[in-house]
Coordinates of C-alpha atoms and ligand atoms in Angstrom, one line a residue:
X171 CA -101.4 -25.4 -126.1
X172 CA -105.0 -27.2 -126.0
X173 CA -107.8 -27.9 -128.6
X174 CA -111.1 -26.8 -127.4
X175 CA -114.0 -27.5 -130.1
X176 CA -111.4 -27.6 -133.0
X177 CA -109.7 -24.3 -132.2
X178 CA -106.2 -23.6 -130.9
X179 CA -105.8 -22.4 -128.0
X180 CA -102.3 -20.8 -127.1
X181 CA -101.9 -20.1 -122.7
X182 CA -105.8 -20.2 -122.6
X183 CA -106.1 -17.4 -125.6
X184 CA -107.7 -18.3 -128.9
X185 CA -104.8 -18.2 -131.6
X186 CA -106.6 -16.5 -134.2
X187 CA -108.1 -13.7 -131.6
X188 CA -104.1 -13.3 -131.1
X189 CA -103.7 -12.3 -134.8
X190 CA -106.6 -10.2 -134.1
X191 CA -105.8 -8.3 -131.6
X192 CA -101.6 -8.4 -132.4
X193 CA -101.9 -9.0 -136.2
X194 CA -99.7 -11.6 -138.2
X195 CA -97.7 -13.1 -138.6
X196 CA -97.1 -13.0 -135.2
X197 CA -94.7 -14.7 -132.3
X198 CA -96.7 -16.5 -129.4
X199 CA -95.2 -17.7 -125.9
X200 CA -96.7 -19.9 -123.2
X201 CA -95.0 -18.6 -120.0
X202 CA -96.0 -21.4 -117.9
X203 CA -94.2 -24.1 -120.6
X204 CA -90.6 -22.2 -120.1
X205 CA -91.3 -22.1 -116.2
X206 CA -92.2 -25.8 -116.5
X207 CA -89.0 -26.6 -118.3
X208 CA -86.8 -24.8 -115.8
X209 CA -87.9 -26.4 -112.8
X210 CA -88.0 -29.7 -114.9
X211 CA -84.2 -29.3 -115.5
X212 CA -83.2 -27.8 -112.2
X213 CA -84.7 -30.8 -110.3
X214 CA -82.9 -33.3 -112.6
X215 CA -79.3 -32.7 -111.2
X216 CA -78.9 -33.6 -108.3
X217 CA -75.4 -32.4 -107.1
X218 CA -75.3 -30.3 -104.1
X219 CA -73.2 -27.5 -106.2
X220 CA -75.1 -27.0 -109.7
X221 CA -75.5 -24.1 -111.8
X222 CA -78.4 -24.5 -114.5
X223 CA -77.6 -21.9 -117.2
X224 CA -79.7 -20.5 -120.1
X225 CA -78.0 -20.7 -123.3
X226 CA -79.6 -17.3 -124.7
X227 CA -78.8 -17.1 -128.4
X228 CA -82.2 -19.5 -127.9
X229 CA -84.2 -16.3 -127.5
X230 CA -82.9 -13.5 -126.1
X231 CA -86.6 -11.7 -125.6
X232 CA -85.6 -9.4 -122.3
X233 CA -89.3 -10.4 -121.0
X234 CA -88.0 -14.3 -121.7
X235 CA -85.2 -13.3 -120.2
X236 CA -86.6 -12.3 -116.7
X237 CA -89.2 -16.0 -116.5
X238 CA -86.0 -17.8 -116.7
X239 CA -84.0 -15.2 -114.2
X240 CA -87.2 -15.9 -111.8
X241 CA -86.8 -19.6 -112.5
X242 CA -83.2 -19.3 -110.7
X243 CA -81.3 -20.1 -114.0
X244 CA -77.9 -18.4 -115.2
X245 CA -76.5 -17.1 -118.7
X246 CA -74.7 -18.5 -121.3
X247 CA -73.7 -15.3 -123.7
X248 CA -71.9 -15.8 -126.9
X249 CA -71.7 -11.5 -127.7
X250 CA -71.9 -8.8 -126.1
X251 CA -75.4 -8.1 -127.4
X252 CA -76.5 -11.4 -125.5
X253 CA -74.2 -10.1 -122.5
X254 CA -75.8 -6.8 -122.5
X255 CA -79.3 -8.1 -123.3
X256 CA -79.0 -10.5 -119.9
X257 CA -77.5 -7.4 -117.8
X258 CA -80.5 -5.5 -119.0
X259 CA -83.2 -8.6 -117.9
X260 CA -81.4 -8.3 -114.2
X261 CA -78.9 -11.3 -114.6
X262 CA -75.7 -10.1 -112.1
X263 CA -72.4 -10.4 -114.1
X264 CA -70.9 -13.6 -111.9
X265 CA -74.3 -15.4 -113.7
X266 CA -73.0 -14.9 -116.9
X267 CA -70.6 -16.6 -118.7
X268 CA -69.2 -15.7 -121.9
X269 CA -68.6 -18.4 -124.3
X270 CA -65.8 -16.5 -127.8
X271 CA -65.7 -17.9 -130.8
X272 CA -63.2 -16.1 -132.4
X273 CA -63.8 -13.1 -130.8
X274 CA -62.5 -9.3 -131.1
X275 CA -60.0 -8.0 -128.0
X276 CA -62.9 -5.3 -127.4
X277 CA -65.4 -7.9 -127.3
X278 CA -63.4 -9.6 -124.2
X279 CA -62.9 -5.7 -122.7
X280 CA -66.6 -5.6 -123.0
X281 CA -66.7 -8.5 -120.7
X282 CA -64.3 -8.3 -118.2
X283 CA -65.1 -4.8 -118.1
X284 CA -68.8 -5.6 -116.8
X285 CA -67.3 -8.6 -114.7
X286 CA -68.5 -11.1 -116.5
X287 CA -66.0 -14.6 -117.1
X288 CA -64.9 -15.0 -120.2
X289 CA -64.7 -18.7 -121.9
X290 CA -61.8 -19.2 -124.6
X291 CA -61.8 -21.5 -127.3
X292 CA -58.1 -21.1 -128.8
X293 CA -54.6 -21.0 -127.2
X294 CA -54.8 -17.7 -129.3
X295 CA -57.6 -16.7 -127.2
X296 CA -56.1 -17.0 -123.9
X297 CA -53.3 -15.3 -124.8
X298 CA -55.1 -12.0 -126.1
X299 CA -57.1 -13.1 -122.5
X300 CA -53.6 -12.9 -120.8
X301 CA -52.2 -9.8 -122.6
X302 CA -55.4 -7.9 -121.5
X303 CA -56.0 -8.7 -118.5
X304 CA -53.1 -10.2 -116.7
X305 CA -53.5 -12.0 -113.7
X306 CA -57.2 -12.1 -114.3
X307 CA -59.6 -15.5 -114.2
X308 CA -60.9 -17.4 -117.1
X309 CA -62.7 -20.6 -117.9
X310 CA -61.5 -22.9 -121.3
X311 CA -63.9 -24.6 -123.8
X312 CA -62.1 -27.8 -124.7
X313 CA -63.0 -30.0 -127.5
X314 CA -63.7 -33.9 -126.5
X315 CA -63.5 -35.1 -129.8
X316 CA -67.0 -36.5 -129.4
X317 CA -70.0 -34.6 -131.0
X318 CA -73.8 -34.9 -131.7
X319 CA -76.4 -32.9 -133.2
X320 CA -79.6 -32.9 -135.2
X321 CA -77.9 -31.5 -138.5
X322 CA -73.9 -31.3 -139.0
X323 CA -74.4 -27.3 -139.2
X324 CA -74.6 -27.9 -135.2
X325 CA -72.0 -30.6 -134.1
X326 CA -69.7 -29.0 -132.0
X327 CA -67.0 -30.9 -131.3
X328 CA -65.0 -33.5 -133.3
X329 CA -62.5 -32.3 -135.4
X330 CA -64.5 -31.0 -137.8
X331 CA -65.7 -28.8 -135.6
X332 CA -64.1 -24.7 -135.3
X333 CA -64.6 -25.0 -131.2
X334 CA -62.7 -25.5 -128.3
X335 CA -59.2 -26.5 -127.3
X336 CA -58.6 -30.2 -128.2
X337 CA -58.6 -32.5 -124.9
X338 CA -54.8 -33.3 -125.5
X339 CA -53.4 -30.0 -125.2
X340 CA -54.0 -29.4 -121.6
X341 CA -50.2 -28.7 -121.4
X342 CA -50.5 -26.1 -123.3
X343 CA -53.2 -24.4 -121.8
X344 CA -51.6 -24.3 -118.2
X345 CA -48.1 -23.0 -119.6
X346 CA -49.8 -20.1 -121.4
X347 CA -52.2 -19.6 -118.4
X348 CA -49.2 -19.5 -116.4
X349 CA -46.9 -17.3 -118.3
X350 CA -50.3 -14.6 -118.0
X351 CA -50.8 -15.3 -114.1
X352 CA -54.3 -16.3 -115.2
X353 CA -56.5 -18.3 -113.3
X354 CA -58.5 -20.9 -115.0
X355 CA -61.7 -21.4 -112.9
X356 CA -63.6 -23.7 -114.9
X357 CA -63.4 -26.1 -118.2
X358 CA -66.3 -26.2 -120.7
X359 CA -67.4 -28.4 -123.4
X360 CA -70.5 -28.2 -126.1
X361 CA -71.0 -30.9 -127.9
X362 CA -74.0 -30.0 -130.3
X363 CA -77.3 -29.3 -130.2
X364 CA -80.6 -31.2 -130.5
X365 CA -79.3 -34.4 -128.5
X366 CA -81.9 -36.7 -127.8
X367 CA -79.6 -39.9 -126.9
X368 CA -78.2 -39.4 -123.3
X369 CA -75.2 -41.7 -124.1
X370 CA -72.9 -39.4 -126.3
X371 CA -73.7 -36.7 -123.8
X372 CA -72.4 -39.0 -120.7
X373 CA -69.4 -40.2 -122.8
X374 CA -68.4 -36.6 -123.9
X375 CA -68.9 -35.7 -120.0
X376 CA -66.1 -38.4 -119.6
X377 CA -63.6 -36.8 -121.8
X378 CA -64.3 -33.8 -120.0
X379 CA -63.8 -35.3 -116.6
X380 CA -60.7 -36.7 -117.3
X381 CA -59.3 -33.2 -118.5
X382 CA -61.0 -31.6 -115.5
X383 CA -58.3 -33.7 -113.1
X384 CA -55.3 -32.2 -114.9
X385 CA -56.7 -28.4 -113.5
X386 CA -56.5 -28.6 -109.1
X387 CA -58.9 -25.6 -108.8
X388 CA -61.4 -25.9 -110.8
X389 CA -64.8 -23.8 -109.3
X390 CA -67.1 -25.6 -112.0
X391 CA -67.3 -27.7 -114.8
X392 CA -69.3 -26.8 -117.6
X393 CA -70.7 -29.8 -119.8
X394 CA -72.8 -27.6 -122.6
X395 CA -76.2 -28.1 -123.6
X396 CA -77.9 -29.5 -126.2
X397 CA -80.9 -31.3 -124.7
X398 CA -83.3 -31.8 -127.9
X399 CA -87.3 -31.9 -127.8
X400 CA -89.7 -33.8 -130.0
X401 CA -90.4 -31.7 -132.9
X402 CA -92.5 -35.0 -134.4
X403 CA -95.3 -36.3 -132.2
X404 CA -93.8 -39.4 -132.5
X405 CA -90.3 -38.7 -131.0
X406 CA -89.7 -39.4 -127.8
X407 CA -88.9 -37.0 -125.4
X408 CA -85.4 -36.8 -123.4
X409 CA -85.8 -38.4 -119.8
X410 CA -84.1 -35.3 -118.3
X411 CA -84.5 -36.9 -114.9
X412 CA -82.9 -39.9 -116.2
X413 CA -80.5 -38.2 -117.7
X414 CA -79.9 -35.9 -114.3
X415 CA -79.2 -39.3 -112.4
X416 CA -76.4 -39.8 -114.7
X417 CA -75.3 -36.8 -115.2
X418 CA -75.2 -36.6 -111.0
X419 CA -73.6 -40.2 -110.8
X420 CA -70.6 -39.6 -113.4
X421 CA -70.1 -36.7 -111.1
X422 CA -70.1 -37.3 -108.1
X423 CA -67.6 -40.1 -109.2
X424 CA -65.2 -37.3 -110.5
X425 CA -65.4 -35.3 -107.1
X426 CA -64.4 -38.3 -104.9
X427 CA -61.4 -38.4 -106.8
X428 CA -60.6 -35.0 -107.5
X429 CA -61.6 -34.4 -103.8
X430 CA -63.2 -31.3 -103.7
X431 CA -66.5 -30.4 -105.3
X432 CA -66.9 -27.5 -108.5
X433 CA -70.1 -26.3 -109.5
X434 CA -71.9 -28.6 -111.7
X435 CA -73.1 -26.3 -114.7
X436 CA -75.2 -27.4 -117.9
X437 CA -76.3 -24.5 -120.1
X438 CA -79.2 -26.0 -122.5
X439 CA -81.1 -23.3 -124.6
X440 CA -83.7 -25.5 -126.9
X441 CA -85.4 -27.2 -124.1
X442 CA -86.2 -24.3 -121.7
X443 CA -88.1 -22.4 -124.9
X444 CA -88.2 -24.6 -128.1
X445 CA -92.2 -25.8 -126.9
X446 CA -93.1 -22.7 -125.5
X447 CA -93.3 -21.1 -128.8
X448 CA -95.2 -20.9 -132.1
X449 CA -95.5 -19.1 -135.1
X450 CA -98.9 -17.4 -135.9
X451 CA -99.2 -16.8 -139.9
X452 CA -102.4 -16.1 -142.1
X453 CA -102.8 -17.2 -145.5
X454 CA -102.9 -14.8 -148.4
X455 CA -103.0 -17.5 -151.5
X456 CA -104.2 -20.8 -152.4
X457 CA -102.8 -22.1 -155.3
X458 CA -103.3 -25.5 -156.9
X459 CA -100.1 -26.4 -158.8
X460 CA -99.8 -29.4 -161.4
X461 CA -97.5 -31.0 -158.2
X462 CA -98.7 -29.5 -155.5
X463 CA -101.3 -27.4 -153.4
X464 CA -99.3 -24.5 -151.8
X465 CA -100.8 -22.6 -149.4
X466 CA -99.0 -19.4 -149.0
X467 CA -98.3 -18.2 -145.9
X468 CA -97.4 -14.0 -144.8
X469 CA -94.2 -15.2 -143.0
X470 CA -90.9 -16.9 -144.5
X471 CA -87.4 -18.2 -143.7
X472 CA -86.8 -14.6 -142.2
X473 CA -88.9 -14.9 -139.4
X474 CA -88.3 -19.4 -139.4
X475 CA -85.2 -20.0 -140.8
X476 CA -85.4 -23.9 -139.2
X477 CA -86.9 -25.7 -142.3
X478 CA -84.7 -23.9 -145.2
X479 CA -81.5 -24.3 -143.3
X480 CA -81.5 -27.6 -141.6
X481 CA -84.4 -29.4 -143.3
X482 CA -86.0 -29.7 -139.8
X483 CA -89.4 -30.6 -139.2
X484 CA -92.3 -27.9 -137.4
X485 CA -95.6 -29.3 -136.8
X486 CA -98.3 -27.4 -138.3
X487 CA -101.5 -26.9 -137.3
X488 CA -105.1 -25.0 -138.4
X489 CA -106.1 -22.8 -135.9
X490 CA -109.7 -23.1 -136.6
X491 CA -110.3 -26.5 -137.4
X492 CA -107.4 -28.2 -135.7
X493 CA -109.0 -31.6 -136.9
X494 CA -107.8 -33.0 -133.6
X495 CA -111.5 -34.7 -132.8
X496 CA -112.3 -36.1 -136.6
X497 CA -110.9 -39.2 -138.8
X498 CA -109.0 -36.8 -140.7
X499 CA -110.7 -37.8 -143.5
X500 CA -111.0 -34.6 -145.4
X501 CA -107.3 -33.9 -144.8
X502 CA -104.8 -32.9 -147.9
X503 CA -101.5 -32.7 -148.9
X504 CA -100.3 -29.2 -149.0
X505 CA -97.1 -27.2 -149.1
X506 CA -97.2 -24.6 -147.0
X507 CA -94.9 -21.9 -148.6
X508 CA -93.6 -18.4 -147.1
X509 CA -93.7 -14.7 -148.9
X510 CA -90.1 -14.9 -149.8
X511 CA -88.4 -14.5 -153.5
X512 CA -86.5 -18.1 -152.8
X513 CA -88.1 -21.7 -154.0
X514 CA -86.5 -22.6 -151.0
X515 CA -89.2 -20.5 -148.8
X516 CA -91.3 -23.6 -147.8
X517 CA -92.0 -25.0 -144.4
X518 CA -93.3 -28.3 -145.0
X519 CA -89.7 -29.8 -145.8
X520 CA -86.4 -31.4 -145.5
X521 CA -83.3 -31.0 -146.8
X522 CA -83.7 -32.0 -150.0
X523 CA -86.9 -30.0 -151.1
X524 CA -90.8 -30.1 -150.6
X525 CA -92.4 -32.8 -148.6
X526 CA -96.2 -32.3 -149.0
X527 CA -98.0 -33.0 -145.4
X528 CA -101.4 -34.2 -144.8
X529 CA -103.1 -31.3 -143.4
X530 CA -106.9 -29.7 -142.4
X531 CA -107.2 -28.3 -145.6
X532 CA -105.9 -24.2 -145.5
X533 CA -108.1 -21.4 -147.0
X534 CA -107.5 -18.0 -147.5
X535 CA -107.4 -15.7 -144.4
X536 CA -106.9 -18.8 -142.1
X537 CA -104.3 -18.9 -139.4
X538 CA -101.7 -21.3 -139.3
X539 CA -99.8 -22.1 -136.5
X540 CA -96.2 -23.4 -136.5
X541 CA -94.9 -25.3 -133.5
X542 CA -92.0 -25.3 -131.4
X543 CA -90.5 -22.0 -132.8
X544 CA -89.3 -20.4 -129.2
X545 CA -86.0 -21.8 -130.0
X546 CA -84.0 -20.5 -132.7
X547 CA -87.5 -18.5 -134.3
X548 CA -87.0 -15.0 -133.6
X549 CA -83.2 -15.3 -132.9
X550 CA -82.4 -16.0 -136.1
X551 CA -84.9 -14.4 -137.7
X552 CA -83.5 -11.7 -140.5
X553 CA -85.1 -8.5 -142.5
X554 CA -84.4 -10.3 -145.5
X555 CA -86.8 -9.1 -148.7
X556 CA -87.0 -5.9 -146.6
X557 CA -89.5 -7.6 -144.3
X558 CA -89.5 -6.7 -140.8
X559 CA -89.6 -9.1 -137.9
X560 CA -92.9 -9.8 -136.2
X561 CA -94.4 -8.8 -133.1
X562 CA -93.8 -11.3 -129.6
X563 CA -96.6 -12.1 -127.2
X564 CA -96.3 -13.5 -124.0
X565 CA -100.0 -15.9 -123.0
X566 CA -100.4 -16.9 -119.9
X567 CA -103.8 -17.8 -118.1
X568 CA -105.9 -16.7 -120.8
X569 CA -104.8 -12.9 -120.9
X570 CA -101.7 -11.6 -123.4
X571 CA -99.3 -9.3 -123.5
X572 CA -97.2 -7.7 -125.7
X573 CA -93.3 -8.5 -125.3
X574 CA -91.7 -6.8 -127.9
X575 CA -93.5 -4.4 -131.1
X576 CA -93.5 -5.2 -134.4
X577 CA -90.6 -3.9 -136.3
X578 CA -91.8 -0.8 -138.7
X579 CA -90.3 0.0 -142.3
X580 CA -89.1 2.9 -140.2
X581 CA -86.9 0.6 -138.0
X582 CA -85.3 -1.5 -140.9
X583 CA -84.2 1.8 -142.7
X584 CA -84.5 5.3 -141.1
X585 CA -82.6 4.6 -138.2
X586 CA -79.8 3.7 -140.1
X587 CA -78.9 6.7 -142.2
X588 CA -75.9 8.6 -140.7
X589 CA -75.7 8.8 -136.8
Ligands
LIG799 N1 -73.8 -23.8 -125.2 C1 -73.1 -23.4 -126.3 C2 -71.7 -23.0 -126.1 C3 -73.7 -23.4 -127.5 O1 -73.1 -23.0 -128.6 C4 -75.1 -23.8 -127.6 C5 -75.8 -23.8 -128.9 C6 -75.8 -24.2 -126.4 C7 -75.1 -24.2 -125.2 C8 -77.2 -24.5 -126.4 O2 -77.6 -25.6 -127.2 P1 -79.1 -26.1 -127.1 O3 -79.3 -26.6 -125.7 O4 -80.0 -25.0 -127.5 O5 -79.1 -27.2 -128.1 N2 -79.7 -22.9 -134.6 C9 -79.7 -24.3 -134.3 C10 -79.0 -24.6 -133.0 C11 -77.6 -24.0 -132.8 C12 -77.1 -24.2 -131.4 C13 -75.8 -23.5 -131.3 N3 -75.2 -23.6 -130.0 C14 -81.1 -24.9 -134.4 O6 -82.0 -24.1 -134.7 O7 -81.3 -26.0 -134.2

């Protein structure tokens, strides 16, 4: 993203000639930012044996998909739409691992069946592993007790959270492995997502570790993702290399005494796309309320679902008068609100309600651009209000392309009647 004379810029194409050419509201990618991340994070570990995975329920765009293959990055699926979407970007089975959460039997066949690993997170789930598919490998999620996150919809481990095996059952887990002849090739943990202190990460790593010693042939260790990125221009951005040292170090400690070396894996999803992405929207009304001025937007929490669900924060910029180069003087407080039938359908928010932002002030038909939506944006984006989901573009180098069409009315309803 640049500024050149007060106008966005998106991979050297001017943002509002995107909405142009593509309409709105529209999804924009830099390639070169989620290239950028991937060799940021694969030249942070150091180990000789690491695996970098993508955690796709990031963004499961196929084109995505094939940067980060390119990149030399795995998969972390969580369904077999993720599984199948990876398969279809290139991504050979033995790159993929499967992470259930209270999966179906057929969604394991569905695995196995491609020869992709499959990741349990019960005692129950290794058993309906076992019965299946006796004799066959798998890889446990355990849960360290430790989590973190940006919001407590996304702590993963604790015991509040649904996932993983706790760390003191590892009995357990080897008797019923045992009793199915299965082979359990790696452990896993996640902790949560949106981690942007290296110290819970290194201290759930430990819990791990220990459990990993109790298993004599392991081929990895899995420690999760959950790398965050500065959403606020203020926040500070992880020192992945810094945290790659000591992700390396606590390591290489482990192998010494467990003398033989697994495959180091991390699978982050956030950080390879979360700043690649933004959210082009134009704005169809102006209206001066007694509290507030809301400038409303032709998108909404179906297409961004970050703000009304966790109260996070999306930087928001005018993508003609960016206001970058002046005092910001004739900025003003604005709500920017979405198309949807909900109060609740504002951007500019947290978790309690409205918080007005000091912006370049919005008129009708300008574009507005919302950053740092390539992570979670279009993944969790729904047809809710009957809307469909907007087009993706991929910028790199000044030229576009489209990555996938805009969904039609024809899409949300035709295509479901019948067969
Ligand atoms: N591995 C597993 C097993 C996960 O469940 C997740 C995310 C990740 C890796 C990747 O986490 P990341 O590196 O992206 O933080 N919708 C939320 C985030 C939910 C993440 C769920 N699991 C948000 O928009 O913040």
């Amino acid at each position: 993203m640049e500024v050149r004379k007060n106008r966005l810029f998106l991979g050297g194409v001017d943002a509002t000639r995107l909405v142009g050419e593509y309409s709105s509201p529209l999804y924009v990618y830099e390639e070169e930012v989620i290239r950028k991340r991937a060799r940021e994070l694969r030249s942070a570990i150091g180990s000789e044996r690491k695996v970098i995975k993508y955690s796709c329920k990031a963004n499961t765009n196929i084109e995505i998909l094939k940067i980060i293959k390119e990149e030399g990055i795995g998969i972390d699926a969580v369904s077999p739409g993720e599984i199948h979407a990876a398969i279809a970007a290139g991504f050979r089975p033995e790159e993929i691992l499967f992470t259930a959460s209270n999966v179906s039997p057929e969604e394991i066949d569905f695995a196995v069946a491609r020869g992709v690993l499959v990741n349990v997170d019960s005692i129950s789930g290794l058993r309906t592993v076992g019965r299946r598919h006796q004799g066959g490998d798998v890889c446990v999620r355990i849960n360290p007790d430790v989590g973190a996150g940006h919001h407590g919809h996304v702590i993963t481990g604790g015991p509040e959270s649904k996932f993983g095996i706790e760390y003191d059952r590892v009995d357990e887990i080897t008797r019923t492995a045992s009793s199915f002849g299965l082979r359990i090739r790696g452990v896993h943990q996640h902790i949560g997502s949106g981690i942007l202190d290296a110290g819970t990460f290194i201290m759930a790593m430990r819990v791990l570790l220990d459990v990993a010693k109790r298993f004599d042939d392991l081929d990895f260790v899995d420690f999760g993702g959950g790398i965050g990125v500065p959403y606020r221009k203020d926040e500070k951005r992880v020192d992945v290399a810094l945290l790659g040292e000591k992700i390396t170090k606590e390591y290489e400690r482990f192998c010494n005494e467990y003398g033989k070396t697994p495959t180091l894996v991390i699978e982050p999803g956030r950080y390879f796309v979360a700043e690649s992405g933004f959210l082009l929207a134009t704005v169809m009304t102006v209206k001066e309320g007694h509290n507030h001025r809301f400038v409303g937007l032709d998108t909404g929490f179906n297409h961004l679902v970050r703000p009304a669900f966790y109260g996070s924060y999306h930087e928001i910029l005018h993508s003609s008068n960016v206001g970058e180069n002046g005092d910001g003087r004739d900025f003003v407080l604005q709500t920017i609100a979405g198309n949807l039938c909900e109060s609740g359908d504002t951007f500019t928010r947290d978790e309690n309600g409205i918080v007005d932002r000091l912006l370049p002030p919005f008129k009708e038909g300008d574009v507005a651009c919302i950053c740092n939506a390539g992570a979670y944006g279009y993944s969790m984006a729904s047809q809710y209000n009957s809307r469909p989901r907007p087009a993706e573009v991929l910028v790199s180098n000044g030229e576009s392309r489209l990555i996938r069409r805009r969904e039609t009315l024809d899409d949300m309803f035709i295509s479901r009647i019948g067969t």
